[in-house]
PDB file of C-alpha atoms in Angstrom:
ATOM      1  CA  MET A   5       0.000   0.000   0.000  1.00  0.00           C
ATOM      2  CA  LYS A   6       1.342   3.422  -0.960  1.00  0.00           C
ATOM      3  CA  ILE A   7       0.688   6.362   1.373  1.00  0.00           C
ATOM      4  CA  THR A   8       1.862   9.911   0.720  1.00  0.00           C
ATOM      5  CA  ALA A   9       2.957  11.566   3.971  1.00  0.00           C
ATOM      6  CA  ASP A  10       4.772  14.662   5.211  1.00  0.00           C
ATOM      7  CA  PHE A  11       6.172  14.338   8.724  1.00  0.00           C
ATOM      8  CA  HIS A  12       8.484  17.355   8.835  1.00  0.00           C
ATOM      9  CA  ILE A  13       6.373  20.478   9.183  1.00  0.00           C
ATOM     10  CA  HIS A  14       6.124  23.301  11.704  1.00  0.00           C
ATOM     11  CA  SER A  15       3.190  25.010  13.347  1.00  0.00           C
ATOM     12  CA  LYS A  16       2.415  28.658  13.820  1.00  0.00           C
ATOM     13  CA  TYR A  17       4.384  28.415  17.065  1.00  0.00           C
ATOM     14  CA  SER A  18       7.735  28.108  15.283  1.00  0.00           C
ATOM     15  CA  ARG A  19       9.798  31.157  14.457  1.00  0.00           C
ATOM     16  CA  ALA A  20       9.586  32.448  10.894  1.00  0.00           C
ATOM     17  CA  THR A  21       6.518  30.320  10.167  1.00  0.00           C
ATOM     18  CA  SER A  22       3.172  31.516   8.810  1.00  0.00           C
ATOM     19  CA  LYS A  23       0.405  32.209  11.320  1.00  0.00           C
ATOM     20  CA  ASN A  24      -1.774  30.128   8.970  1.00  0.00           C
ATOM     21  CA  MET A  25       0.053  26.959  10.024  1.00  0.00           C
ATOM     22  CA  ASP A  26      -2.874  25.767  12.097  1.00  0.00           C
ATOM     23  CA  LEU A  27      -4.454  22.332  11.847  1.00  0.00           C
ATOM     24  CA  GLU A  28      -7.263  23.441   9.547  1.00  0.00           C
ATOM     25  CA  HIS A  29      -4.960  25.086   6.994  1.00  0.00           C
ATOM     26  CA  ILE A  30      -2.501  22.191   7.204  1.00  0.00           C
ATOM     27  CA  ALA A  31      -5.323  19.721   6.440  1.00  0.00           C
ATOM     28  CA  VAL A  32      -6.575  21.739   3.452  1.00  0.00           C
ATOM     29  CA  THR A  33      -3.081  22.083   1.998  1.00  0.00           C
ATOM     30  CA  ALA A  34      -2.328  18.406   2.580  1.00  0.00           C
ATOM     31  CA  GLN A  35      -5.485  17.464   0.685  1.00  0.00           C
ATOM     32  CA  GLU A  36      -4.567  19.783  -2.196  1.00  0.00           C
ATOM     33  CA  LYS A  37      -1.144  18.119  -2.442  1.00  0.00           C
ATOM     34  CA  GLY A  38      -2.467  14.556  -2.165  1.00  0.00           C
ATOM     35  CA  ILE A  39      -0.906  13.987   1.262  1.00  0.00           C
ATOM     36  CA  LYS A  40      -2.878  11.508   3.361  1.00  0.00           C
ATOM     37  CA  VAL A  41      -0.858  11.566   6.614  1.00  0.00           C
ATOM     38  CA  VAL A  42       0.692  14.793   7.871  1.00  0.00           C
ATOM     39  CA  GLY A  43       2.708  15.558  10.974  1.00  0.00           C
ATOM     40  CA  THR A  44       1.469  18.059  13.516  1.00  0.00           C
ATOM     41  CA  GLY A  45       4.962  19.441  14.064  1.00  0.00           C
ATOM     42  CA  ASP A  46       6.110  21.186  17.233  1.00  0.00           C
ATOM     43  CA  PHE A  47       4.610  18.809  19.817  1.00  0.00           C
ATOM     44  CA  THR A  48       6.919  20.241  22.505  1.00  0.00           C
ATOM     45  CA  HIS A  49       5.212  23.648  22.509  1.00  0.00           C
ATOM     46  CA  PRO A  50       2.577  23.672  25.297  1.00  0.00           C
ATOM     47  CA  ASP A  51       0.142  26.014  23.518  1.00  0.00           C
ATOM     48  CA  TRP A  52       0.283  23.881  20.359  1.00  0.00           C
ATOM     49  CA  ARG A  53      -0.302  20.678  22.349  1.00  0.00           C
ATOM     50  CA  LYS A  54      -3.339  22.333  23.961  1.00  0.00           C
ATOM     51  CA  GLU A  55      -4.701  23.381  20.564  1.00  0.00           C
ATOM     52  CA  MET A  56      -4.086  19.906  19.130  1.00  0.00           C
ATOM     53  CA  ARG A  57      -5.949  18.274  22.029  1.00  0.00           C
ATOM     54  CA  GLU A  58      -8.886  20.633  21.465  1.00  0.00           C
ATOM     55  CA  LYS A  59      -9.099  20.115  17.702  1.00  0.00           C
ATOM     56  CA  LEU A  60      -8.021  16.508  17.110  1.00  0.00           C
ATOM     57  CA  GLU A  61      -9.645  13.213  17.958  1.00  0.00           C
ATOM     58  CA  PRO A  62      -8.361   9.655  17.597  1.00  0.00           C
ATOM     59  CA  ALA A  63      -8.825   7.987  14.219  1.00  0.00           C
ATOM     60  CA  GLU A  64      -6.751   4.843  13.670  1.00  0.00           C
ATOM     61  CA  ALA A  65      -4.052   3.692  16.133  1.00  0.00           C
ATOM     62  CA  GLY A  66      -1.507   6.511  16.498  1.00  0.00           C
ATOM     63  CA  LEU A  67      -3.360   8.734  14.031  1.00  0.00           C
ATOM     64  CA  TYR A  68      -5.731  11.620  14.584  1.00  0.00           C
ATOM     65  CA  LYS A  69      -8.272  13.572  12.548  1.00  0.00           C
ATOM     66  CA  LEU A  70      -9.817  16.979  12.928  1.00  0.00           C
ATOM     67  CA  LYS A  71     -12.974  16.871  15.021  1.00  0.00           C
ATOM     68  CA  SER A  72     -14.633  19.120  12.459  1.00  0.00           C
ATOM     69  CA  GLN A  73     -13.418  16.971   9.564  1.00  0.00           C
ATOM     70  CA  THR A  74     -15.982  14.786   7.876  1.00  0.00           C
ATOM     71  CA  SER A  75     -14.848  13.393   4.552  1.00  0.00           C
ATOM     72  CA  ASN A  76     -11.412  14.520   3.386  1.00  0.00           C
ATOM     73  CA  GLY A  77      -9.626  11.647   5.154  1.00  0.00           C
ATOM     74  CA  ILE A  78      -6.503  13.555   6.221  1.00  0.00           C
ATOM     75  CA  ARG A  79      -4.802  11.981   9.211  1.00  0.00           C
ATOM     76  CA  PHE A  80      -2.373  13.611  11.617  1.00  0.00           C
ATOM     77  CA  ILE A  81       0.491  12.007  13.483  1.00  0.00           C
ATOM     78  CA  ILE A  82       2.061  13.821  16.414  1.00  0.00           C
ATOM     79  CA  THR A  83       5.522  15.020  15.395  1.00  0.00           C
ATOM     80  CA  GLY A  84       8.199  17.476  16.346  1.00  0.00           C
ATOM     81  CA  GLU A  85      11.771  18.475  15.623  1.00  0.00           C
ATOM     82  CA  ILE A  86      14.455  18.846  18.254  1.00  0.00           C
ATOM     83  CA  SER A  87      17.579  20.754  17.289  1.00  0.00           C
ATOM     84  CA  ASN A  88      20.634  19.670  19.252  1.00  0.00           C
ATOM     85  CA  ILE A  89      23.706  21.890  19.150  1.00  0.00           C
ATOM     86  CA  TYR A  90      27.039  20.940  20.662  1.00  0.00           C
ATOM     87  CA  ASN A  91      30.755  21.551  20.244  1.00  0.00           C
ATOM     88  CA  ARG A  92      33.174  18.825  19.263  1.00  0.00           C
ATOM     89  CA  ARG A  93      36.839  19.295  18.468  1.00  0.00           C
ATOM     90  CA  GLY A  94      36.404  23.051  18.351  1.00  0.00           C
ATOM     91  CA  LYS A  95      33.526  23.009  15.871  1.00  0.00           C
ATOM     92  CA  THR A  96      29.841  23.628  16.424  1.00  0.00           C
ATOM     93  CA  ARG A  97      27.726  20.649  15.407  1.00  0.00           C
ATOM     94  CA  ARG A  98      23.991  20.591  14.770  1.00  0.00           C
ATOM     95  CA  VAL A  99      21.757  17.564  14.676  1.00  0.00           C
ATOM     96  CA  HIS A 100      18.040  17.831  13.944  1.00  0.00           C
ATOM     97  CA  ASN A 101      15.939  14.925  15.149  1.00  0.00           C
ATOM     98  CA  LEU A 102      12.419  14.347  13.873  1.00  0.00           C
ATOM     99  CA  ILE A 103      10.265  12.558  16.434  1.00  0.00           C
ATOM    100  CA  LEU A 104       6.994  10.759  15.667  1.00  0.00           C
ATOM    101  CA  LEU A 105       4.785   9.869  18.607  1.00  0.00           C
ATOM    102  CA  PRO A 106       1.840   7.502  19.082  1.00  0.00           C
ATOM    103  CA  SER A 107      -0.177   9.636  21.521  1.00  0.00           C
ATOM    104  CA  PHE A 108      -0.671  12.887  23.381  1.00  0.00           C
ATOM    105  CA  GLU A 109       0.437  11.104  26.533  1.00  0.00           C
ATOM    106  CA  ALA A 110       3.804  10.325  24.946  1.00  0.00           C
ATOM    107  CA  ALA A 111       4.088  13.965  23.797  1.00  0.00           C
ATOM    108  CA  GLU A 112       3.440  15.196  27.342  1.00  0.00           C
ATOM    109  CA  LYS A 113       5.994  12.805  28.827  1.00  0.00           C
ATOM    110  CA  ILE A 114       8.768  13.682  26.369  1.00  0.00           C
ATOM    111  CA  SER A 115       8.014  17.414  26.608  1.00  0.00           C
ATOM    112  CA  SER A 116       8.280  17.235  30.376  1.00  0.00           C
ATOM    113  CA  ILE A 117      11.679  15.554  30.142  1.00  0.00           C
ATOM    114  CA  LEU A 118      12.927  17.999  27.500  1.00  0.00           C
ATOM    115  CA  SER A 119      11.808  20.993  29.563  1.00  0.00           C
ATOM    116  CA  TRP A 120      14.656  20.154  31.938  1.00  0.00           C
ATOM    117  CA  GLN A 121      17.137  20.469  29.051  1.00  0.00           C
ATOM    118  CA  GLY A 122      16.047  23.841  27.676  1.00  0.00           C
ATOM    119  CA  ASN A 123      13.237  26.284  26.998  1.00  0.00           C
ATOM    120  CA  ILE A 124      10.537  24.460  25.036  1.00  0.00           C
ATOM    121  CA  LYS A 125       8.081  27.375  25.317  1.00  0.00           C
ATOM    122  CA  SER A 126      10.046  29.942  23.286  1.00  0.00           C
ATOM    123  CA  ASP A 127       9.849  28.191  19.918  1.00  0.00           C
ATOM    124  CA  GLY A 128       7.966  25.283  18.376  1.00  0.00           C
ATOM    125  CA  ARG A 129      11.298  23.739  17.405  1.00  0.00           C
ATOM    126  CA  PRO A 130      13.421  23.961  20.541  1.00  0.00           C
ATOM    127  CA  ILE A 131      17.196  24.098  20.450  1.00  0.00           C
ATOM    128  CA  LEU A 132      18.802  22.012  23.149  1.00  0.00           C
ATOM    129  CA  GLY A 133      22.471  21.820  24.064  1.00  0.00           C
TER     130      GLY A 133
END
């Protein structure tokens, strides 16, 4: 089975990202592009997690749909990007990790742990040392 998906996106809570990057606009654009499963992006941001909980409901295992959605079939998977920056041998190194999660509970748990490493409220894509 072939499924077109986009897991690496950002929400309106990321710097330099359109304020139209809300779940409704993401779903419309995904449908226009033929994407069936799209990431939520930015699961670490508390305001975005709150908005996702308000607007999404479970569909299939690990996938969500808009509560207001009736027939377009777009599914969301909870995702986020963590940017890790460190120095090694006198050079700055950057590693970006894309994380896909099965549930809001997992997103809460990981966000809680990451909050001890850096500020996850300042940007949808936190930078951790």
